[in-house]
mmCIF file of C-alpha atoms and ligand atoms in Angstrom:
data_model
loop_
_atom_site.group_PDB
_atom_site.id
_atom_site.type_symbol
_atom_site.label_atom_id
_atom_site.label_comp_id
_atom_site.label_asym_id
_atom_site.label_seq_id
_atom_site.Cartn_x
_atom_site.Cartn_y
_atom_site.Cartn_z
ATOM 1 C CA PHE A 1 7.684 27.145 82.729
ATOM 2 C CA GLU A 2 8.621 24.136 84.116
ATOM 3 C CA LEU A 3 11.194 21.722 82.132
ATOM 4 C CA GLU A 4 10.253 18.391 82.646
ATOM 5 C CA ARG A 5 10.964 16.764 79.051
ATOM 6 C CA LEU A 6 13.664 17.884 76.898
ATOM 7 C CA GLY A 7 13.378 16.240 73.450
ATOM 8 C CA VAL A 8 16.300 16.176 70.879
ATOM 9 C CA HIS A 9 14.423 16.092 67.201
ATOM 10 C CA GLU A 10 15.547 13.649 64.873
ATOM 11 C CA SER A 11 16.188 16.129 61.777
ATOM 12 C CA VAL A 12 19.516 17.250 63.855
ATOM 13 C CA GLU A 13 20.586 13.867 62.406
ATOM 14 C CA ALA A 14 21.510 15.565 59.096
ATOM 15 C CA VAL A 15 24.351 17.212 61.097
ATOM 16 C CA PHE A 16 25.228 14.715 64.446
ATOM 17 C CA PRO A 17 23.823 11.732 65.455
ATOM 18 C CA PRO A 18 20.897 13.026 67.707
ATOM 19 C CA ALA A 19 21.868 10.208 70.476
ATOM 20 C CA GLU A 20 25.433 12.000 71.594
ATOM 21 C CA LEU A 21 23.527 15.339 71.842
ATOM 22 C CA ALA A 22 21.001 13.200 74.163
ATOM 23 C CA ALA A 23 23.741 11.507 75.963
ATOM 24 C CA SER A 24 25.791 14.317 76.545
ATOM 25 C CA LEU A 25 22.590 15.990 78.309
ATOM 26 C CA SER A 26 21.884 13.350 80.313
ATOM 27 C CA ASN A 27 22.930 14.303 83.549
ATOM 28 C CA LEU A 28 20.618 17.409 83.378
ATOM 29 C CA PRO A 29 17.919 17.612 85.824
ATOM 30 C CA THR A 30 15.294 16.497 83.439
ATOM 31 C CA GLU A 31 14.200 13.958 81.155
ATOM 32 C CA VAL A 32 16.180 14.158 77.797
ATOM 33 C CA ALA A 33 15.392 12.067 74.669
ATOM 34 C CA VAL A 34 15.543 11.832 70.826
ATOM 35 C CA ILE A 35 12.233 12.082 69.606
ATOM 36 C CA GLY A 36 10.166 12.028 66.035
ATOM 37 C CA ASP A 37 7.448 13.894 64.895
ATOM 38 C CA ASP A 38 4.955 11.994 66.773
ATOM 39 C CA GLU A 39 6.286 12.587 70.177
ATOM 40 C CA ILE A 40 6.483 16.511 70.164
ATOM 41 C CA PRO A 41 3.474 17.537 72.120
ATOM 42 C CA ARG A 42 4.436 15.439 75.409
ATOM 43 C CA TYR A 43 7.948 17.545 75.696
ATOM 44 C CA ASP A 44 7.903 21.008 76.904
ATOM 45 C CA ALA A 45 11.406 22.051 75.132
ATOM 46 C CA VAL A 46 12.815 21.009 71.908
ATOM 47 C CA VAL A 47 16.238 21.094 70.405
ATOM 48 C CA THR A 48 16.068 20.951 66.389
ATOM 49 C CA LEU A 49 17.208 21.593 62.987
ATOM 50 C CA GLU A 50 13.906 21.826 60.861
ATOM 51 C CA HIS A 51 10.979 23.342 61.757
ATOM 52 C CA ARG A 52 7.587 21.477 62.708
ATOM 53 C CA GLU A 53 4.230 22.895 62.890
ATOM 54 C CA ALA A 54 3.755 21.150 66.356
ATOM 55 C CA PHE A 55 6.959 23.397 67.839
ATOM 56 C CA LEU A 56 3.978 25.893 68.340
ATOM 57 C CA GLU A 57 2.853 23.805 71.574
ATOM 58 C CA VAL A 58 6.050 23.452 73.035
ATOM 59 C CA GLU A 59 7.603 26.382 75.376
ATOM 60 C CA TRP A 60 11.119 26.476 74.242
ATOM 61 C CA VAL A 61 12.634 25.588 70.482
ATOM 62 C CA HIS A 62 16.524 25.675 70.536
ATOM 63 C CA SER A 63 17.834 25.842 66.715
ATOM 64 C CA ILE A 64 20.992 24.012 66.179
ATOM 65 C CA GLN A 65 21.821 26.374 63.567
ATOM 66 C CA ALA A 66 22.884 30.089 64.043
ATOM 67 C CA GLY A 67 20.449 30.696 61.023
ATOM 68 C CA VAL A 68 16.652 31.099 62.061
ATOM 69 C CA ASP A 69 15.305 32.030 58.552
ATOM 70 C CA ARG A 70 13.370 28.583 58.788
ATOM 71 C CA PHE A 71 11.343 29.432 61.427
ATOM 72 C CA PRO A 72 8.274 31.385 61.730
ATOM 73 C CA PHE A 73 8.891 34.225 64.229
ATOM 74 C CA ASP A 74 5.402 35.755 64.375
ATOM 75 C CA GLU A 75 3.980 32.358 64.925
ATOM 76 C CA PHE A 76 6.241 31.647 67.599
ATOM 77 C CA GLU A 77 5.230 35.270 69.260
ATOM 78 C CA ASP A 78 1.756 34.636 68.823
ATOM 79 C CA HIS A 79 1.889 31.165 70.938
ATOM 80 C CA ASP A 80 4.734 31.857 73.417
ATOM 81 C CA VAL A 81 7.014 29.796 72.390
ATOM 82 C CA ILE A 82 10.590 30.941 73.064
ATOM 83 C CA LEU A 83 13.329 30.723 70.327
ATOM 84 C CA THR A 84 16.853 30.378 70.687
ATOM 85 C CA ASN A 85 19.926 30.160 68.333
ATOM 86 C CA SER A 86 23.216 28.785 67.925
ATOM 87 C CA THR A 87 25.217 31.679 67.284
ATOM 88 C CA GLY A 88 28.294 31.909 68.764
ATOM 89 C CA ILE A 89 30.041 28.942 68.041
ATOM 90 C CA HIS A 90 30.848 28.897 64.110
ATOM 91 C CA ASP A 91 33.711 31.121 64.409
ATOM 92 C CA ARG A 92 36.757 29.001 63.861
ATOM 93 C CA THR A 93 35.237 26.247 61.890
ATOM 94 C CA VAL A 94 33.695 28.327 59.520
ATOM 95 C CA GLY A 95 36.717 30.617 59.362
ATOM 96 C CA GLU A 96 39.140 27.509 58.385
ATOM 97 C CA THR A 97 36.597 26.506 55.724
ATOM 98 C CA VAL A 98 36.599 30.201 54.269
ATOM 99 C CA ALA A 99 40.502 30.205 54.235
ATOM 100 C CA GLY A 100 40.648 26.638 53.264
ATOM 101 C CA TYR A 101 38.498 28.149 49.976
ATOM 102 C CA LEU A 102 41.076 30.913 49.592
ATOM 103 C CA LEU A 103 44.079 28.932 49.870
ATOM 104 C CA MET A 104 42.715 26.392 47.225
ATOM 105 C CA PHE A 105 42.078 29.170 44.712
ATOM 106 C CA ALA A 106 45.445 30.993 45.256
ATOM 107 C CA ARG A 107 47.675 27.696 44.996
ATOM 108 C CA ARG A 108 45.274 26.491 42.749
ATOM 109 C CA LEU A 109 44.571 23.057 44.693
ATOM 110 C CA HIS A 110 41.083 22.605 43.458
ATOM 111 C CA ALA A 111 42.651 22.468 39.769
ATOM 112 C CA HIS A 112 45.171 19.693 40.888
ATOM 113 C CA VAL A 113 42.079 17.476 42.690
ATOM 114 C CA ALA A 114 40.178 17.687 39.325
ATOM 115 C CA ASN A 115 43.336 17.019 37.024
ATOM 116 C CA GLN A 116 43.871 14.055 39.592
ATOM 117 C CA ARG A 117 40.950 12.531 39.145
ATOM 118 C CA GLU A 118 41.745 12.428 35.104
ATOM 119 C CA ARG A 119 44.979 10.950 35.895
ATOM 120 C CA ARG A 120 46.394 14.324 34.383
ATOM 121 C CA TRP A 121 49.955 15.583 34.943
ATOM 122 C CA THR A 122 48.866 19.205 34.020
ATOM 123 C CA ARG A 123 50.700 22.342 35.772
ATOM 124 C CA PRO A 124 49.020 25.937 36.011
ATOM 125 C CA GLU A 125 49.963 28.245 33.733
ATOM 126 C CA TRP A 126 52.970 30.605 35.226
ATOM 127 C CA ASP A 127 50.857 33.362 36.397
ATOM 128 C CA GLU A 128 47.717 31.483 37.678
ATOM 129 C CA ALA A 129 49.199 30.678 41.474
ATOM 130 C CA PHE A 130 49.388 33.348 44.139
ATOM 131 C CA THR A 131 49.843 34.035 48.093
ATOM 132 C CA LEU A 132 47.366 35.641 50.221
ATOM 133 C CA PRO A 133 49.437 38.445 52.052
ATOM 134 C CA GLY A 134 48.713 41.390 50.745
ATOM 135 C CA SER A 135 45.438 40.616 49.523
ATOM 136 C CA THR A 136 42.049 42.143 50.678
ATOM 137 C CA ALA A 137 38.996 40.421 51.675
ATOM 138 C CA CYS A 138 35.516 42.155 52.445
ATOM 139 C CA VAL A 139 33.722 40.330 54.869
ATOM 140 C CA VAL A 140 30.156 41.256 54.460
ATOM 141 C CA GLY A 141 28.384 40.502 58.201
ATOM 142 C CA THR A 142 30.783 40.845 61.332
ATOM 143 C CA GLY A 143 29.320 38.316 64.094
ATOM 144 C CA THR A 144 30.376 35.468 64.959
ATOM 145 C CA LEU A 145 31.063 33.979 61.546
ATOM 146 C CA GLY A 146 32.408 37.189 60.251
ATOM 147 C CA ARG A 147 35.095 37.440 63.189
ATOM 148 C CA GLY A 148 36.023 34.068 62.809
ATOM 149 C CA VAL A 149 36.816 34.313 59.290
ATOM 150 C CA ALA A 150 38.495 37.713 60.095
ATOM 151 C CA GLU A 151 40.807 35.991 62.716
ATOM 152 C CA THR A 152 41.826 33.112 60.241
ATOM 153 C CA LEU A 153 42.263 35.284 57.343
ATOM 154 C CA GLY A 154 44.478 37.838 59.458
ATOM 155 C CA GLY A 155 46.789 34.944 60.729
ATOM 156 C CA LEU A 156 47.554 34.347 57.094
ATOM 157 C CA GLY A 157 48.326 37.419 56.251
ATOM 158 C CA VAL A 158 45.291 38.957 54.820
ATOM 159 C CA ARG A 159 44.047 42.703 55.309
ATOM 160 C CA VAL A 160 40.389 42.166 56.159
ATOM 161 C CA THR A 161 37.710 44.917 56.236
ATOM 162 C CA GLY A 162 34.089 44.403 57.190
ATOM 163 C CA VAL A 163 30.572 45.700 56.515
ATOM 164 C CA ARG A 164 28.012 46.128 58.931
ATOM 165 C CA ARG A 165 24.894 47.981 59.408
ATOM 166 C CA SER A 166 26.317 50.181 62.246
ATOM 167 C CA GLY A 167 29.695 50.615 61.306
ATOM 168 C CA ASP A 168 31.184 50.228 64.472
ATOM 169 C CA PRO A 169 34.596 48.824 64.560
ATOM 170 C CA VAL A 170 35.037 45.218 65.408
ATOM 171 C CA PRO A 171 38.382 43.824 66.523
ATOM 172 C CA GLY A 172 40.166 41.893 63.771
ATOM 173 C CA PHE A 173 38.825 44.225 60.815
ATOM 174 C CA ASP A 174 41.389 46.521 59.482
ATOM 175 C CA GLU A 175 37.945 48.888 58.258
ATOM 176 C CA ILE A 176 34.350 48.771 58.455
ATOM 177 C CA ASP A 177 32.004 50.173 56.339
ATOM 178 C CA THR A 178 28.055 50.272 56.871
ATOM 179 C CA THR A 179 25.797 48.348 54.840
ATOM 180 C CA ASP A 180 24.787 51.364 52.530
ATOM 181 C CA ARG A 181 28.070 51.653 51.132
ATOM 182 C CA LEU A 182 28.231 47.857 50.416
ATOM 183 C CA LEU A 183 29.401 48.315 46.384
ATOM 184 C CA GLU A 184 32.401 50.971 47.638
ATOM 185 C CA ALA A 185 33.376 48.363 50.078
ATOM 186 C CA ILE A 186 33.618 45.619 47.714
ATOM 187 C CA ALA A 187 35.092 47.254 44.987
ATOM 188 C CA ASP A 188 38.344 46.986 45.376
ATOM 189 C CA ALA A 189 38.699 43.721 47.519
ATOM 190 C CA GLU A 190 40.338 40.355 45.864
ATOM 191 C CA PHE A 191 37.997 38.210 48.209
ATOM 192 C CA VAL A 192 34.406 39.239 49.242
ATOM 193 C CA ILE A 193 33.171 36.726 51.794
ATOM 194 C CA VAL A 194 29.441 36.714 52.883
ATOM 195 C CA THR A 195 28.798 36.211 56.596
ATOM 196 C CA VAL A 196 25.114 37.779 56.996
ATOM 197 C CA PRO A 197 21.825 36.450 58.116
ATOM 198 C CA LEU A 198 18.984 35.856 55.840
ATOM 199 C CA THR A 199 16.495 38.586 56.441
ATOM 200 C CA ASP A 200 14.244 41.135 54.612
ATOM 201 C CA GLU A 201 16.562 43.379 54.712
ATOM 202 C CA THR A 202 19.896 41.066 53.139
ATOM 203 C CA HIS A 203 17.589 38.646 50.975
ATOM 204 C CA HIS A 204 19.120 39.303 47.064
ATOM 205 C CA LEU A 205 22.119 41.935 48.524
ATOM 206 C CA PHE A 206 24.129 40.418 46.193
ATOM 207 C CA ASP A 207 22.717 41.131 42.951
ATOM 208 C CA ALA A 208 24.102 41.988 39.432
ATOM 209 C CA GLU A 209 25.121 45.189 40.495
ATOM 210 C CA ALA A 210 27.266 44.038 43.289
ATOM 211 C CA PHE A 211 28.555 41.729 41.308
ATOM 212 C CA ASP A 212 29.053 44.377 38.748
ATOM 213 C CA ALA A 213 31.069 46.477 41.488
ATOM 214 C CA MET A 214 33.422 43.627 42.592
ATOM 215 C CA ARG A 215 36.718 42.886 40.321
ATOM 216 C CA ASP A 216 37.064 41.118 37.445
ATOM 217 C CA ASP A 217 39.541 38.993 39.106
ATOM 218 C CA ALA A 218 37.890 38.789 42.701
ATOM 219 C CA TYR A 219 36.515 35.601 44.054
ATOM 220 C CA PHE A 220 33.130 35.532 45.833
ATOM 221 C CA VAL A 221 32.759 33.162 48.696
ATOM 222 C CA ASN A 222 28.984 32.292 50.211
ATOM 223 C CA VAL A 223 28.625 30.875 53.948
ATOM 224 C CA ALA A 224 25.763 32.403 54.870
ATOM 225 C CA ARG A 225 22.749 31.641 52.880
ATOM 226 C CA GLY A 226 21.718 31.115 49.429
ATOM 227 C CA SER A 227 19.063 33.788 49.327
ATOM 228 C CA VAL A 228 21.013 36.443 50.388
ATOM 229 C CA VAL A 229 22.633 36.096 46.679
ATOM 230 C CA ASP A 230 20.797 36.443 43.237
ATOM 231 C CA GLU A 231 22.109 33.078 42.166
ATOM 232 C CA PRO A 232 21.063 33.405 38.393
ATOM 233 C CA ALA A 233 23.014 37.011 38.389
ATOM 234 C CA LEU A 234 26.095 35.380 40.015
ATOM 235 C CA ILE A 235 26.065 32.520 37.532
ATOM 236 C CA ASP A 236 26.005 35.130 34.841
ATOM 237 C CA ALA A 237 28.838 36.971 36.435
ATOM 238 C CA LEU A 238 30.462 33.806 36.642
ATOM 239 C CA GLU A 239 29.943 32.906 32.964
ATOM 240 C CA GLY A 240 30.766 36.404 31.650
ATOM 241 C CA ASP A 241 34.388 36.535 33.306
ATOM 242 C CA ALA A 242 32.799 39.778 35.322
ATOM 243 C CA LEU A 243 34.431 37.607 38.649
ATOM 244 C CA ALA A 244 37.385 34.942 38.885
ATOM 245 C CA GLY A 245 35.440 32.402 40.666
ATOM 246 C CA ALA A 246 33.283 31.338 43.970
ATOM 247 C CA ALA A 247 32.950 29.131 46.610
ATOM 248 C CA LEU A 248 29.651 28.442 47.594
ATOM 249 C CA ASP A 249 28.622 26.355 50.690
ATOM 250 C CA VAL A 250 25.101 27.187 50.432
ATOM 251 C CA PHE A 251 22.222 28.142 47.999
ATOM 252 C CA GLU A 252 18.667 29.353 47.058
ATOM 253 C CA ALA A 253 17.471 25.650 46.432
ATOM 254 C CA GLU A 254 19.276 23.040 48.571
ATOM 255 C CA PRO A 255 20.245 20.384 47.453
ATOM 256 C CA LEU A 256 21.899 22.037 44.529
ATOM 257 C CA PRO A 257 20.085 20.937 41.459
ATOM 258 C CA GLU A 258 21.868 18.511 39.346
ATOM 259 C CA ASP A 259 21.071 20.815 36.266
ATOM 260 C CA SER A 260 22.714 24.235 38.009
ATOM 261 C CA PRO A 261 25.393 25.190 35.664
ATOM 262 C CA LEU A 262 27.396 26.101 39.047
ATOM 263 C CA TRP A 263 28.601 22.201 39.306
ATOM 264 C CA GLY A 264 30.265 22.427 36.127
ATOM 265 C CA MET A 265 32.449 25.680 36.322
ATOM 266 C CA ASP A 266 35.985 24.827 36.816
ATOM 267 C CA GLU A 267 36.343 28.089 38.844
ATOM 268 C CA VAL A 268 33.528 27.520 41.340
ATOM 269 C CA ILE A 269 34.103 24.860 44.786
ATOM 270 C CA ILE A 270 30.781 23.858 45.913
ATOM 271 C CA SER A 271 30.039 22.217 49.346
ATOM 272 C CA PRO A 272 26.881 21.022 50.614
ATOM 273 C CA HIS A 273 26.176 23.373 53.316
ATOM 274 C CA CYS A 274 28.462 22.379 55.848
ATOM 275 C CA ALA A 275 31.083 24.778 56.146
ATOM 276 C CA ALA A 276 30.220 24.595 60.111
ATOM 277 C CA TYR A 277 30.740 20.784 60.378
ATOM 278 C CA THR A 278 32.730 19.406 63.264
ATOM 279 C CA ARG A 279 33.094 16.225 65.367
ATOM 280 C CA ASP A 280 32.424 18.724 68.267
ATOM 281 C CA TYR A 281 29.333 19.998 66.801
ATOM 282 C CA PHE A 282 27.102 18.013 69.491
ATOM 283 C CA ARG A 283 29.174 19.340 72.482
ATOM 284 C CA ASP A 284 28.999 23.010 71.631
ATOM 285 C CA ILE A 285 25.498 22.690 71.173
ATOM 286 C CA GLY A 286 25.078 21.119 74.600
ATOM 287 C CA ASP A 287 26.849 23.426 76.025
ATOM 288 C CA ILE A 288 24.646 26.319 75.017
ATOM 289 C CA VAL A 289 21.449 24.457 76.018
ATOM 290 C CA ARG A 290 22.942 23.039 79.166
ATOM 291 C CA GLU A 291 23.264 27.096 80.091
ATOM 292 C CA ASN A 292 19.907 27.743 79.084
ATOM 293 C CA VAL A 293 18.429 25.062 81.141
ATOM 294 C CA ASP A 294 20.744 26.533 84.116
ATOM 295 C CA ARG A 295 19.261 30.137 83.586
ATOM 296 C CA LEU A 296 15.505 29.106 83.358
ATOM 297 C CA ALA A 297 16.162 27.310 86.533
ATOM 298 C CA ALA A 298 17.847 30.550 88.015
ATOM 299 C CA GLY A 299 15.003 32.592 86.377
ATOM 300 C CA GLU A 300 17.300 34.331 83.913
ATOM 301 C CA GLU A 301 16.491 35.600 80.514
ATOM 302 C CA PHE A 302 17.849 33.379 77.771
ATOM 303 C CA HIS A 303 21.274 33.084 75.956
ATOM 304 C CA ASN A 304 20.786 33.752 72.255
ATOM 305 C CA ARG A 305 17.263 34.168 72.266
ATOM 306 C CA VAL A 306 15.966 35.322 68.981
ATOM 307 C CA VAL A 307 11.863 35.511 69.940
HETATM 308 P P1 NDP B 1 25.527 36.964 64.331
HETATM 309 O O1 NDP B 1 24.322 37.331 64.462
HETATM 310 O O2 NDP B 1 26.749 36.838 65.242
HETATM 311 O O3 NDP B 1 26.472 37.733 62.941
HETATM 312 C C1 NDP B 1 25.757 38.555 62.413
HETATM 313 C C2 NDP B 1 25.997 39.621 61.958
HETATM 314 O O4 NDP B 1 25.314 40.133 60.275
HETATM 315 C C3 NDP B 1 26.115 40.735 62.586
HETATM 316 O O5 NDP B 1 27.106 41.406 63.095
HETATM 317 C C4 NDP B 1 25.196 42.118 62.267
HETATM 318 O O6 NDP B 1 25.932 42.888 62.421
HETATM 319 C C5 NDP B 1 25.634 41.475 60.583
HETATM 320 N N1 NDP B 1 24.467 41.873 59.666
HETATM 321 C C6 NDP B 1 22.905 41.413 60.129
HETATM 322 N N2 NDP B 1 22.504 42.535 59.084
HETATM 323 C C7 NDP B 1 23.079 42.901 58.268
HETATM 324 C C8 NDP B 1 23.041 43.736 57.085
HETATM 325 N N3 NDP B 1 21.956 44.056 56.519
HETATM 326 N N4 NDP B 1 24.441 44.190 56.405
HETATM 327 C C9 NDP B 1 25.417 43.924 56.650
HETATM 328 N N5 NDP B 1 25.578 43.356 57.891
HETATM 329 C C10 NDP B 1 24.204 42.498 58.441
HETATM 330 O O7 NDP B 1 25.211 35.403 63.547
HETATM 331 P P2 NDP B 1 26.678 34.264 63.102
HETATM 332 O O8 NDP B 1 27.748 35.076 62.539
HETATM 333 O O9 NDP B 1 26.549 33.314 63.916
HETATM 334 O O10 NDP B 1 25.869 33.648 61.834
HETATM 335 C C11 NDP B 1 25.631 34.599 60.600
HETATM 336 C C12 NDP B 1 24.843 33.669 59.332
HETATM 337 O O11 NDP B 1 25.405 32.793 59.272
HETATM 338 C C13 NDP B 1 23.538 32.726 60.147
HETATM 339 O O12 NDP B 1 22.317 33.872 60.152
HETATM 340 C C14 NDP B 1 23.316 31.683 59.053
HETATM 341 O O13 NDP B 1 22.347 32.109 58.139
HETATM 342 C C15 NDP B 1 24.800 31.504 58.510
HETATM 343 N N6 NDP B 1 25.539 30.353 58.659
HETATM 344 C C16 NDP B 1 25.788 29.601 58.253
HETATM 345 C C17 NDP B 1 26.973 28.603 57.985
HETATM 346 C C18 NDP B 1 27.256 27.553 57.479
HETATM 347 O O14 NDP B 1 27.043 26.426 57.545
HETATM 348 N N7 NDP B 1 27.332 27.776 55.870
HETATM 349 C C19 NDP B 1 26.935 28.435 59.835
HETATM 350 C C20 NDP B 1 26.750 29.085 60.535
HETATM 351 C C21 NDP B 1 25.763 30.478 60.132
HETATM 352 P P3 NDP B 1 24.875 44.722 62.659
HETATM 353 O O15 NDP B 1 23.986 44.478 63.677
HETATM 354 O O16 NDP B 1 26.026 45.492 62.775
HETATM 355 O O17 NDP B 1 24.388 44.896 61.311
#
């Protein structure tokens, strides 16, 4: 198709200013503008966070997220709409966020911040704090996120194992298991970190049985998607001391409802789905979009094509 007009949909505002991305793409040989819902039909391609029904009439939709579970693949296919995603860029950001969670738990930093809010000079018990070297983290999902997590944690002396469907080895991982051995793979880890896409296969992959299989002193980290986890089962495990704690960036309902018991738990760290945030986000997205504009011009297959 002929790319004459490329729109940056205003929904990306939740992650970065749309105008920054539009400006960084202004030297493309195509018209680029920030657009709202009404303008979608006049554009050939859209870069977006959210889905809109009107996208079924454009030629190409680029998701600024790696996870594209919010888009209706079948309808895109029926309408010959190309969908590309933003996998490949969130390795260091999410890796550092996860390293931060682990360091907070190990060094008790979350407890210090909570105490500071109350102007309370309270030291941890003598046996609460620990260091990371020698501990094991099992990372479920060994793509861009999983590899970034493995590299960052590896640098902190953590032994990292992985779970993926194929079981093929991945650089940075000491050991790889297949998904059908998930319960065995997570059984001995001090940290279990979820980095899989949300699909029919991974929906509620972490349920009561999985939390049961984990050590009582293990910490659970979810930076993937809320529905990979059966949230009530996680809450039960945390309330029943079947887990030491959890760091959660994503939830079954977002924003996390005010009445969720997770908000009040001392050993739960909550971040509002921003594990991959960086002031460079719009540049990384711009690079992927530019690459695909070049490929389109050269008649080559799109990079990161999903549909
Ligand atoms: P990738 O496509 O690079 O990696 C996905 C990995 O998951 C692959 O290694 C794949 O390996 C593995 N996988 C897929 N299905 C299964 C399964 N059933 N069991 C075990 N492993 C599986 O994606 P990214 O790493 O870029 O992103 C992963 C997800 O993380 C996104 O889909 C998104 O939902 C979420 N995300 C969250 C962010 C946040 O802000 N919190 C930011 C970015 C992403 P194999 O093929 O061998 O199974």
